[in-house]
PDB file of C-alpha atoms in Angstrom:
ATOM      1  CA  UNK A  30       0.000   0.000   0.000  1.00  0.00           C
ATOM      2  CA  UNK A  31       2.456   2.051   0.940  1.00  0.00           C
ATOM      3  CA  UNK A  32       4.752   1.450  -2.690  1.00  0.00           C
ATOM      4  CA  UNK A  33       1.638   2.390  -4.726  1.00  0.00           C
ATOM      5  CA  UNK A  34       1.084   5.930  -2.645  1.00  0.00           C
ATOM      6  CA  UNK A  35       4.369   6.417  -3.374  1.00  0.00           C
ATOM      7  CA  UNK A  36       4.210   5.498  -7.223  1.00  0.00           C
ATOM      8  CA  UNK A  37       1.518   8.025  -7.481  1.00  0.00           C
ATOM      9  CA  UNK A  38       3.019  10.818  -5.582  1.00  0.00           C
ATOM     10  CA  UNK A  39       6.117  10.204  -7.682  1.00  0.00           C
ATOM     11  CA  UNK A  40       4.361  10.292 -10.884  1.00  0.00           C
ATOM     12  CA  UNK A  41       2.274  12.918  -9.919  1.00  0.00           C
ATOM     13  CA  UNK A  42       5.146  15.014  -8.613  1.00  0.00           C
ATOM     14  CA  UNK A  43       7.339  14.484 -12.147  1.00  0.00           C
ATOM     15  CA  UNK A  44       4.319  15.525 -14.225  1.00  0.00           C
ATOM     16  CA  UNK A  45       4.105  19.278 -11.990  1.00  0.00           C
ATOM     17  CA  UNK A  46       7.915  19.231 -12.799  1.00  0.00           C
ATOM     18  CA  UNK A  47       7.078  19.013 -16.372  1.00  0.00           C
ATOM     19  CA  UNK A  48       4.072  21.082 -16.493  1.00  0.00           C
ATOM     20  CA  UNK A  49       6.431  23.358 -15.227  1.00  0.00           C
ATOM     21  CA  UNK A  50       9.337  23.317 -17.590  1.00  0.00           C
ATOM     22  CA  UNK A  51       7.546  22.646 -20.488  1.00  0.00           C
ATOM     23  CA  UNK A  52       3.842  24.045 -20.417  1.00  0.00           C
ATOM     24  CA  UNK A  53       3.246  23.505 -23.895  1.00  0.00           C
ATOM     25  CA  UNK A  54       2.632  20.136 -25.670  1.00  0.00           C
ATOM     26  CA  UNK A  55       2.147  19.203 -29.393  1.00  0.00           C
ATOM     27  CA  UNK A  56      -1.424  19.635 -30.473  1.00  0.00           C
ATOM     28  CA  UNK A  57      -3.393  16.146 -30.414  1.00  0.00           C
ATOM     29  CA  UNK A  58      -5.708  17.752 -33.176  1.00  0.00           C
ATOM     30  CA  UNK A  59      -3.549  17.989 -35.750  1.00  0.00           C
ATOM     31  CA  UNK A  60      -0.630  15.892 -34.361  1.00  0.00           C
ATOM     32  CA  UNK A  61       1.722  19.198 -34.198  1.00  0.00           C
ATOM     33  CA  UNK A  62       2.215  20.405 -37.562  1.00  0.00           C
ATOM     34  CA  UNK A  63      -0.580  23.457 -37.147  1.00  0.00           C
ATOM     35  CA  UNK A  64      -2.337  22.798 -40.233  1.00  0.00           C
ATOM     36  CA  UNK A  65      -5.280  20.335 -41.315  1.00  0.00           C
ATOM     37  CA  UNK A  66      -6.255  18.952 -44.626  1.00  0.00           C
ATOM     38  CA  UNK A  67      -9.918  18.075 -45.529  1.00  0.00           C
ATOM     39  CA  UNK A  68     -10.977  16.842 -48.821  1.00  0.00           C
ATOM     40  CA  UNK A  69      -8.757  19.194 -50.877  1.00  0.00           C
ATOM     41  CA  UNK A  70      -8.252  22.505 -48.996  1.00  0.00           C
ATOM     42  CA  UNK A  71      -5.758  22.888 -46.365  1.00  0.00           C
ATOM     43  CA  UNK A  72      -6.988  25.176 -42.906  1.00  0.00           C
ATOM     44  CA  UNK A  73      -5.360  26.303 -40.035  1.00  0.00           C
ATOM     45  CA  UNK A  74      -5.794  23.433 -37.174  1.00  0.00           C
ATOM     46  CA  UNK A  75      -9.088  24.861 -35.274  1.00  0.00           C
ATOM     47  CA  UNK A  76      -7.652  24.094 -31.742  1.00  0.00           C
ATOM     48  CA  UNK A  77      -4.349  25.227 -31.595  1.00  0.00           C
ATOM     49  CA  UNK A  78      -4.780  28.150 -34.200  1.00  0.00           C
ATOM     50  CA  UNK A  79      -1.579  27.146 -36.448  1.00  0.00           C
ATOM     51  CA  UNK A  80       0.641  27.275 -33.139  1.00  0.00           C
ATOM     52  CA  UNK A  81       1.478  23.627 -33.280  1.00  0.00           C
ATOM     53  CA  UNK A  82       1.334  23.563 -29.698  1.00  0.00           C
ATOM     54  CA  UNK A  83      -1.153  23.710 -26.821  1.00  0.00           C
ATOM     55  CA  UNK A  84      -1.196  24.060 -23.032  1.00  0.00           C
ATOM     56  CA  UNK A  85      -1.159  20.983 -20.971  1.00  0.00           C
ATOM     57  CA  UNK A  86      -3.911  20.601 -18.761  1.00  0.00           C
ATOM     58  CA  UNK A  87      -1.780  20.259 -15.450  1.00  0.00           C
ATOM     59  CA  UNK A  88      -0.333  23.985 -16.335  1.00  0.00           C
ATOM     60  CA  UNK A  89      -3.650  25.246 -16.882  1.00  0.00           C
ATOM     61  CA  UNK A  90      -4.908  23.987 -13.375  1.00  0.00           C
ATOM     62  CA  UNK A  91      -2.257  25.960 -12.025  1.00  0.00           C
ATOM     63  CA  UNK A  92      -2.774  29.120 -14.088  1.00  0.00           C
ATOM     64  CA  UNK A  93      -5.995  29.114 -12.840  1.00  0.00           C
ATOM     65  CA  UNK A  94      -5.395  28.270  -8.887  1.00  0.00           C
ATOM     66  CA  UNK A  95      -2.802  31.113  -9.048  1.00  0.00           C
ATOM     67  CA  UNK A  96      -5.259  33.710 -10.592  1.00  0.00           C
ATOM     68  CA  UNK A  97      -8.175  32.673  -8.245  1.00  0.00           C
ATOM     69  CA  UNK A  98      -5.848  33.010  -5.239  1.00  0.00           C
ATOM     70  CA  UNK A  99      -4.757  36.033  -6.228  1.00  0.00           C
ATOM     71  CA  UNK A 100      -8.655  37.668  -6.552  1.00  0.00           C
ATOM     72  CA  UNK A 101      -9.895  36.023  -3.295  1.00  0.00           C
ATOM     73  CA  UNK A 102      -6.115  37.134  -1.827  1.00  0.00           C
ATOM     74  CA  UNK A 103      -6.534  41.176  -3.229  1.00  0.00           C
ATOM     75  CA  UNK A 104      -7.970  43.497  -1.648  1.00  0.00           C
ATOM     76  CA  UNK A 105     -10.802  45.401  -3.294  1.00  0.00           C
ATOM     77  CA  UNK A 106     -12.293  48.974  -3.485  1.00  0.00           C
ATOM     78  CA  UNK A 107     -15.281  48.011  -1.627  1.00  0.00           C
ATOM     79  CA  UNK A 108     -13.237  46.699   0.876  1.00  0.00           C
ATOM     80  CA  UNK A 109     -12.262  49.868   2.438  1.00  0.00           C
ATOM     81  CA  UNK A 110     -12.453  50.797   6.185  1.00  0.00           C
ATOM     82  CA  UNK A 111     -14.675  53.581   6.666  1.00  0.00           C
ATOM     83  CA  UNK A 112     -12.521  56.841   8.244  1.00  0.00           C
ATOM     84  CA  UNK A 113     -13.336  57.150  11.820  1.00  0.00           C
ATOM     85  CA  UNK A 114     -14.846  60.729  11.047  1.00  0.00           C
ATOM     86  CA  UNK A 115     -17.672  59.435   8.897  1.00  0.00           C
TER      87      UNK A 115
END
């Protein structure tokens, strides 16, 4: 039991390490290359807009923790003590 929590906190631990040095993958869409063919036209691939890449999905968990921290973290306008005066 104690081997397989450690497999997965391994595995799970080298894939935040990679989603971390390398955010981008190749697109699954159009296998990388950016551009799709159907029947006889060629098109920019849909998904990843011609970028041949897109963003994993581990990065994108983290993009989004870290920006909905940072608006339940901030303080806003409305926030604001009233003066002691008023």
């Amino acid at each position: 039991m104690a081997l397989a929590s450690l497999l997965i906190f391994l595995t799970a631990a080298g894939y935040a390490l990679l989603c971390s040095v390398k955010p981008f993958a190749r697109c699954r869409k159009c296998s990388g290359i950016g551009v799709r063919t159907r029947r006889r036209t060629i098109t920019l691939c849909r998904r990843c807009h011609g970028t041949r890449a897109r963003l994993r999905i581990g990065r994108r968990l983290l993009n989004d923790s870290r920006t909905i921290r940072a608006h339940g973290t901030r303080p806003h306008s409305t926030d604001r003590k009233a003066a002691p005066w008023q």
